[in-house]
Short mmCIF file of C-alpha atoms and ligand atoms in Angstrom, two decimals:
data_model
loop_
_atom_site.label_atom_id
_atom_site.label_comp_id
_atom_site.label_asym_id
_atom_site.label_seq_id
_atom_site.Cartn_x
_atom_site.Cartn_y
_atom_site.Cartn_z
CA MET A 1 181.04 117.63 137.93
CA SER A 2 180.56 115.41 134.80
CA TYR A 3 177.50 113.50 136.49
CA LEU A 4 175.80 116.93 137.18
CA LEU A 5 176.39 118.03 133.50
CA ILE A 6 174.56 114.81 132.17
CA ASP A 7 172.09 114.97 134.57
CA ARG A 8 171.35 118.72 133.40
CA PHE A 9 171.49 117.62 129.73
CA SER A 10 168.97 114.90 130.47
CA LEU A 11 166.86 117.28 132.01
CA HIS A 12 166.72 119.52 129.21
CA GLU A 13 166.03 116.96 126.68
CA MET A 14 163.10 115.54 128.98
CA SER A 15 161.69 118.88 129.10
CA LYS A 16 162.02 119.50 125.04
CA ARG A 17 159.93 115.94 124.46
CA TYR A 18 157.39 117.12 127.34
CA ILE A 19 156.81 120.27 125.00
CA PHE A 20 156.48 118.06 121.76
CA PHE A 21 154.20 115.56 123.19
CA GLY A 22 152.04 118.57 125.10
CA PHE A 23 152.21 120.19 121.57
CA LEU A 24 150.75 116.78 119.86
CA LEU A 25 148.54 116.44 122.20
CA LEU A 26 146.77 120.12 122.20
CA THR A 27 146.60 119.36 118.19
CA PHE A 28 144.61 115.82 118.74
CA PHE A 29 142.20 117.67 120.79
CA MET A 30 141.81 120.74 118.52
CA ASN A 31 141.31 118.43 115.30
CA GLY A 32 140.66 114.96 116.79
CA CYS A 33 138.76 114.02 119.65
CA GLY A 34 138.11 117.52 120.90
CA ASP A 35 136.17 120.33 119.50
CA GLN A 36 136.62 119.05 115.99
CA LYS A 37 136.86 122.97 114.44
CA ASN A 38 137.56 121.32 110.83
CA GLN A 39 134.37 118.88 111.06
CA LEU A 40 131.15 119.69 109.76
CA ASN A 41 128.46 117.06 111.46
CA ILE A 42 125.05 116.80 109.33
CA PHE A 43 122.19 114.85 110.67
CA THR A 44 119.63 114.06 107.68
CA TRP A 45 117.54 111.54 106.00
CA SER A 46 119.09 108.56 104.31
CA GLY A 47 120.15 109.16 100.51
CA TYR A 48 120.28 112.95 100.82
CA VAL A 49 123.86 113.69 101.00
CA SER A 50 126.14 111.99 98.39
CA ASP A 51 129.63 110.75 98.45
CA GLU A 52 130.44 112.91 95.98
CA ILE A 53 128.89 116.14 97.33
CA ARG A 54 130.63 115.35 100.77
CA ALA A 55 134.05 114.84 99.17
CA GLU A 56 134.00 117.92 96.81
CA PHE A 57 132.87 120.17 100.04
CA GLU A 58 135.93 118.34 101.84
CA LYS A 59 138.15 119.08 99.46
CA GLU A 60 137.35 122.56 98.70
CA PHE A 61 137.02 124.00 102.21
CA GLY A 62 139.79 121.66 103.71
CA VAL A 63 137.29 120.05 106.32
CA ASN A 64 135.94 116.73 107.28
CA VAL A 65 132.08 115.93 106.89
CA VAL A 66 130.26 113.29 108.74
CA VAL A 67 126.97 112.44 107.79
CA ASP A 68 124.44 110.86 110.46
CA THR A 69 121.04 109.73 109.37
CA TYR A 70 117.31 109.29 110.89
CA GLY A 71 114.06 108.11 109.30
CA SER A 72 111.63 110.58 110.18
CA ASN A 73 111.11 114.03 111.34
CA GLU A 74 109.90 112.85 115.09
CA ASP A 75 113.21 110.97 115.52
CA LEU A 76 115.20 113.97 114.58
CA LEU A 77 113.18 116.04 116.84
CA ALA A 78 113.39 113.81 119.67
CA LYS A 79 117.33 113.49 119.23
CA ILE A 80 117.63 117.39 119.21
CA SER A 81 115.51 117.94 122.26
CA ALA A 82 116.90 115.20 124.11
CA GLY A 83 120.26 117.57 123.82
CA ALA A 84 122.25 115.99 121.02
CA THR A 85 124.52 119.02 120.40
CA GLY A 86 127.18 118.26 117.91
CA TYR A 87 125.11 118.49 114.68
CA ASP A 88 125.88 121.50 112.39
CA ILE A 89 123.43 120.58 109.52
CA ILE A 90 119.74 119.22 110.08
CA MET A 91 116.94 118.81 107.59
CA PRO A 92 113.60 118.76 108.99
CA SER A 93 110.52 118.79 106.72
CA ASP A 94 108.02 121.94 106.48
CA TYR A 95 105.97 121.36 109.54
CA MET A 96 108.87 120.09 111.48
CA VAL A 97 110.36 123.37 110.98
CA SER A 98 107.45 125.24 112.52
CA ILE A 99 107.79 122.96 115.49
CA MET A 100 111.35 123.27 115.69
CA VAL A 101 111.15 127.21 115.61
CA LYS A 102 108.46 127.05 118.32
CA GLU A 103 110.80 124.90 120.49
CA ASN A 104 113.83 127.33 119.96
CA LEU A 105 115.88 124.62 118.70
CA LEU A 106 116.90 126.25 115.51
CA ALA A 107 119.60 129.35 114.89
CA GLU A 108 118.62 132.03 112.61
CA LEU A 109 120.36 132.28 109.33
CA ASN A 110 122.79 134.90 108.64
CA ARG A 111 122.26 135.72 105.02
CA ASP A 112 125.16 137.78 104.53
CA ASN A 113 127.09 134.47 104.84
CA ILE A 114 124.77 133.06 102.25
CA PRO A 115 124.86 134.64 98.87
CA ASN A 116 123.72 131.84 97.16
CA PHE A 117 120.25 132.30 98.96
CA GLN A 118 119.36 134.43 95.86
CA ASN A 119 119.15 131.41 93.40
CA ILE A 120 116.37 130.05 95.05
CA SER A 121 113.28 129.94 93.12
CA PRO A 122 110.37 132.14 94.80
CA LEU A 123 108.06 129.31 94.69
CA PHE A 124 109.92 127.77 97.68
CA LEU A 125 110.14 130.69 99.81
CA GLY A 126 108.03 132.24 102.08
CA LYS A 127 106.10 129.22 103.13
CA TYR A 128 103.74 128.51 106.20
CA TYR A 129 106.64 127.06 108.09
CA ASP A 130 108.91 129.50 107.95
CA PRO A 131 107.24 132.81 106.46
CA GLU A 132 110.57 134.85 106.32
CA ASN A 133 112.67 132.06 105.77
CA ARG A 134 114.91 133.46 108.60
CA TYR A 135 115.49 129.73 109.81
CA SER A 136 115.45 127.56 106.73
CA VAL A 137 116.45 126.96 103.23
CA PRO A 138 114.61 124.74 100.84
CA TYR A 139 116.71 121.48 100.00
CA THR A 140 114.19 119.35 98.26
CA PHE A 141 110.35 118.40 97.33
CA GLY A 142 108.60 115.61 96.98
CA THR A 143 105.19 113.57 97.56
CA ALA A 144 104.34 110.27 99.12
CA GLY A 145 102.87 107.65 97.37
CA ILE A 146 103.09 103.74 96.55
CA ALA A 147 105.63 102.27 94.53
CA TYR A 148 105.27 99.08 93.10
CA ASP A 149 106.58 96.11 90.87
CA SER A 150 104.22 95.97 87.82
CA SER A 151 105.41 92.82 86.90
CA LYS A 152 104.24 91.68 90.26
CA VAL A 153 101.00 93.58 91.20
CA SER A 154 98.23 93.74 89.19
CA PRO A 155 96.01 95.43 88.73
CA ASN A 156 98.07 98.83 89.06
CA PRO A 157 96.89 100.32 92.18
CA GLU A 158 94.94 103.73 92.17
CA SER A 159 93.79 103.60 95.97
CA TRP A 160 95.51 103.61 99.24
CA ALA A 161 93.08 100.45 99.95
CA VAL A 162 95.73 98.40 98.18
CA LEU A 163 97.59 98.63 101.25
CA TRP A 164 94.63 96.73 103.21
CA ASN A 165 94.42 93.93 100.56
CA GLU A 166 94.97 90.64 101.94
CA LYS A 167 96.54 89.46 99.01
CA TYR A 168 99.55 91.37 99.50
CA LYS A 169 99.91 90.04 103.05
CA ASN A 170 104.05 90.36 103.72
CA GLN A 171 104.72 91.56 100.63
CA PHE A 172 104.52 95.39 101.26
CA SER A 173 106.15 97.93 103.56
CA MET A 174 105.01 101.01 105.34
CA LEU A 175 106.87 104.25 106.35
CA ASP A 176 108.11 104.25 109.77
CA ASP A 177 106.65 107.81 109.96
CA GLN A 178 103.79 108.73 112.26
CA ARG A 179 102.23 111.60 110.38
CA GLU A 180 102.74 110.00 106.77
CA THR A 181 101.64 106.52 107.82
CA LEU A 182 98.55 107.77 109.84
CA GLY A 183 97.96 109.86 107.12
CA THR A 184 97.36 106.99 104.51
CA ALA A 185 94.85 105.95 106.74
CA PHE A 186 92.89 109.43 107.03
CA LYS A 187 93.30 109.88 103.19
CA LEU A 188 91.36 106.07 102.87
CA LEU A 189 88.64 107.33 105.20
CA GLY A 190 87.97 110.57 103.47
CA TYR A 191 89.71 112.78 105.96
CA SER A 192 92.41 115.61 106.04
CA ILE A 193 96.11 114.43 107.08
CA ASN A 194 95.76 117.13 109.18
CA THR A 195 92.52 116.34 111.04
CA THR A 196 92.49 117.23 114.96
CA ASP A 197 89.32 115.39 115.43
CA PRO A 198 89.77 112.43 118.11
CA GLU A 199 87.13 110.53 116.61
CA GLN A 200 88.78 110.43 112.92
CA LEU A 201 92.24 109.86 114.55
CA ARG A 202 90.88 106.87 116.49
CA GLN A 203 89.38 105.59 113.41
CA ALA A 204 92.54 105.86 111.52
CA LYS A 205 94.47 104.12 114.57
CA GLU A 206 91.62 101.40 113.99
CA LYS A 207 92.65 101.01 110.47
CA LEU A 208 96.33 100.85 110.91
CA ILE A 209 95.94 98.07 113.38
CA GLU A 210 93.43 96.19 110.88
CA GLN A 211 96.02 96.48 108.39
CA LYS A 212 99.31 95.73 110.57
CA PRO A 213 98.95 91.60 110.25
CA PHE A 214 99.91 92.30 106.57
CA VAL A 215 102.53 94.66 106.55
CA LYS A 216 106.03 93.18 106.24
CA GLN A 217 107.89 96.05 107.91
CA TYR A 218 107.71 99.75 108.96
CA LYS A 219 110.78 101.10 107.06
CA SER A 220 111.61 104.91 105.75
CA GLU A 221 114.23 103.69 103.62
CA ALA A 222 111.76 101.79 101.36
CA GLU A 223 113.72 101.88 98.55
CA GLU A 224 116.21 99.60 99.90
CA LEU A 225 113.41 96.80 100.47
CA LEU A 226 112.18 97.61 96.79
CA ILE A 227 115.30 97.22 95.44
CA ALA A 228 116.44 94.07 97.42
CA GLY A 229 113.19 92.30 96.19
CA ASP A 230 112.02 91.91 99.80
CA VAL A 231 108.81 93.74 98.99
CA ILE A 232 106.80 94.21 95.88
CA MET A 233 105.03 97.33 97.18
CA ALA A 234 106.01 99.98 99.42
CA HIS A 235 104.78 103.36 101.11
CA CYS A 236 107.36 105.33 99.82
CA TRP A 237 108.34 108.97 98.98
CA SER A 238 108.86 109.71 95.32
CA GLY A 239 112.53 110.20 95.12
CA ASP A 240 113.29 106.89 96.70
CA ALA A 241 110.27 105.15 94.40
CA PHE A 242 112.55 106.84 91.56
CA ARG A 243 115.76 105.55 92.83
CA ALA A 244 114.32 102.13 93.36
CA ALA A 245 112.94 102.22 89.71
CA GLU A 246 116.23 102.81 88.35
CA GLU A 247 117.71 99.99 89.48
CA ARG A 248 114.44 97.80 88.84
CA PRO A 249 112.91 99.38 85.75
CA SER A 250 109.30 97.14 86.25
CA ILE A 251 108.91 99.86 89.52
CA ARG A 252 106.04 102.36 89.12
CA TYR A 253 104.80 105.27 91.25
CA VAL A 254 101.34 106.14 92.06
CA ILE A 255 99.85 108.76 94.07
CA PRO A 256 96.16 107.45 95.06
CA LYS A 257 93.56 108.79 94.10
CA GLU A 258 92.02 109.86 97.64
CA GLY A 259 95.17 112.28 97.81
CA SER A 260 98.13 112.29 99.72
CA SER A 261 100.75 114.35 101.36
CA GLN A 262 103.54 116.78 99.64
CA PHE A 263 106.60 118.16 101.44
CA ILE A 264 109.50 120.36 101.20
CA ASP A 265 112.67 119.27 103.15
CA THR A 266 114.73 121.98 104.26
CA VAL A 267 118.43 122.68 105.49
CA CYS A 268 118.65 123.95 109.24
CA ILE A 269 121.25 124.84 111.46
CA PRO A 270 120.44 123.83 115.24
CA LYS A 271 120.94 126.68 117.76
CA SER A 272 123.50 124.19 119.54
CA ALA A 273 125.60 123.86 116.20
CA PRO A 274 129.31 123.84 117.39
CA HIS A 275 130.03 125.06 113.79
CA LYS A 276 127.70 127.68 112.72
CA ASP A 277 130.24 129.67 110.08
CA LEU A 278 131.14 126.20 108.30
CA ALA A 279 126.98 125.21 108.47
CA GLU A 280 126.45 128.45 106.49
CA LYS A 281 129.58 127.92 103.80
CA PHE A 282 127.80 124.59 103.55
CA ILE A 283 124.36 125.72 102.90
CA ASN A 284 125.72 128.54 100.49
CA TYR A 285 127.52 125.54 98.86
CA LEU A 286 124.23 123.67 98.24
CA LEU A 287 122.69 126.66 96.40
CA ARG A 288 125.38 126.70 93.69
CA PRO A 289 123.27 125.49 90.70
CA GLU A 290 125.53 123.21 89.41
CA VAL A 291 126.10 121.41 92.93
CA ASN A 292 122.16 121.69 93.76
CA ALA A 293 121.64 119.91 90.06
CA LYS A 294 123.72 116.95 91.51
CA ILE A 295 121.96 116.77 94.71
CA THR A 296 118.92 116.11 92.43
CA THR A 297 120.68 113.73 90.00
CA PHE A 298 121.44 111.77 93.15
CA THR A 299 118.44 112.12 95.33
CA LYS A 300 115.68 112.00 92.50
CA TYR A 301 113.85 114.79 94.59
CA GLY A 302 112.91 117.95 92.83
CA THR A 303 115.32 121.25 92.84
CA CYS A 304 114.16 124.53 94.56
CA VAL A 305 117.44 126.23 92.36
CA LEU A 306 116.05 127.20 89.35
CA ALA A 307 119.12 127.83 87.53
CA ALA A 308 120.03 124.05 88.66
CA LYS A 309 117.55 122.40 86.02
CA GLU A 310 120.11 123.86 83.32
CA HIS A 311 122.50 121.65 84.51
CA LEU A 312 120.29 118.43 84.75
CA PRO A 313 119.46 116.03 82.12
CA GLU A 314 116.19 116.65 80.24
CA ASP A 315 114.19 113.50 81.82
CA LEU A 316 114.98 114.84 85.30
CA GLN A 317 113.72 118.67 84.55
CA LYS A 318 110.33 117.31 84.01
CA HIS A 319 110.06 113.60 85.40
CA LYS A 320 106.82 112.69 86.30
CA PHE A 321 107.92 111.03 89.78
CA ILE A 322 108.80 114.74 90.59
CA TYR A 323 106.17 116.75 88.89
CA PRO A 324 102.72 115.15 88.86
CA PRO A 325 100.34 116.34 86.86
CA ALA A 326 98.09 119.19 87.79
CA LYS A 327 95.09 117.30 88.90
CA VAL A 328 97.37 115.14 91.05
CA MET A 329 98.97 118.04 92.64
CA GLU A 330 95.57 119.35 93.58
CA SER A 331 94.87 116.23 95.80
CA LEU A 332 98.14 116.63 97.89
CA GLU A 333 98.13 118.11 101.55
CA TRP A 334 101.24 119.73 103.02
CA LEU A 335 101.54 118.19 106.63
CA LYS A 336 101.15 120.82 109.54
CA ASP A 337 102.15 121.46 112.95
CA GLN A 338 99.03 119.97 115.26
CA GLY A 339 100.24 121.77 118.27
CA GLU A 340 99.05 120.03 121.59
CA PHE A 341 97.04 117.11 119.72
CA THR A 342 100.42 116.10 118.23
CA GLN A 343 100.97 114.10 121.27
CA GLN A 344 97.72 112.24 120.33
CA TYR A 345 98.95 111.23 117.08
CA SER A 346 102.41 109.83 119.06
CA ARG A 347 100.00 107.98 121.44
CA ALA A 348 98.19 106.46 118.63
CA TRP A 349 101.31 105.53 116.49
CA ASP A 350 102.85 104.24 119.64
CA GLU A 351 99.54 102.00 120.01
CA ILE A 352 99.89 100.89 116.45
CA LYS A 353 103.55 100.15 116.96
CA ALA A 354 103.18 98.43 119.87
CA LYS A 355 100.06 95.81 118.45
N1 SPD B 401 115.49 109.32 101.23
C1 SPD B 401 115.02 110.88 101.56
C2 SPD B 401 113.89 110.71 102.13
C3 SPD B 401 113.04 111.97 102.28
C4 SPD B 401 112.04 111.83 103.11
N2 SPD B 401 111.30 113.08 103.47
C5 SPD B 401 110.21 113.21 104.09
C6 SPD B 401 109.26 114.32 104.08
C7 SPD B 401 108.38 113.46 105.39
N3 SPD B 401 106.89 114.31 105.41
#
């Protein structure tokens, strides 16, 4: 009898333990390796989301933020089209928004959940890539140009031709970005960065193949090479040049006389985002003027939120790396979706990289 009692007691204890461990397992799957309801997954350019912004959002909203990076719009597209479904926030540039909308890869934003949308300056709304801003919110703007160490590069570069000068062999880098880098050759040859003329594309490809033996590295995070002193000159985006100049004050930034590209990088939610509500909370958070000012202070790209300027130090409100003179602005083009012809750009780029 007593033997049976003990047995019944231990059975009861065992089922309590099973329930307890079952509960633990469930919590683990809900918060840990399973659906991760409290986690915002961001896929963005490097140097775009600071630890400060991430930590403050995590604290205020009681969530985890994970940031993963890419170096070009085409890398982003390849990953999302291949079915990477875990991302809640992505940051495609202008022309890539058009492509992703066309490919049905973006979720429509619910403006009711983004009341701070009203803080965006009208200057950055209604653009060609998303005329009603149904899918995208502008994050930053900037240009592409040449960052160079003025203590080592002389005379000061004025033309893209400097990146074909044998004198700088192995001392400069080019962006690892097919549209931007083909764009330098188009501009040097006097063509549009949006050309769909196969002959012009062929000439640009040949030009970049001719340049290749002089290039130290193709790298989109050019500021890292400049700061480390691995290169003395880089085809570079404006904010990254600015960040490099903060570390090495002899670094300057020039938009070559032949013209260049300008861009708006945006914040979007992929159609496959697991946490759309949280993603909209994050977008709304980014559009708070004081938060947006922190983004500019960190990234060194321009702010699209007018009231953020009041929170910025005076030099950042009108810095020449961010706001080029009107004459230079006239020489800039927006990259546009090339439709079917994009495949020819990709083929040319692959051939250049394979040489
Ligand atoms: N380190 C941040 C780089 C952001 C670059 N945006 C790219 C625009 C491409 N047209």
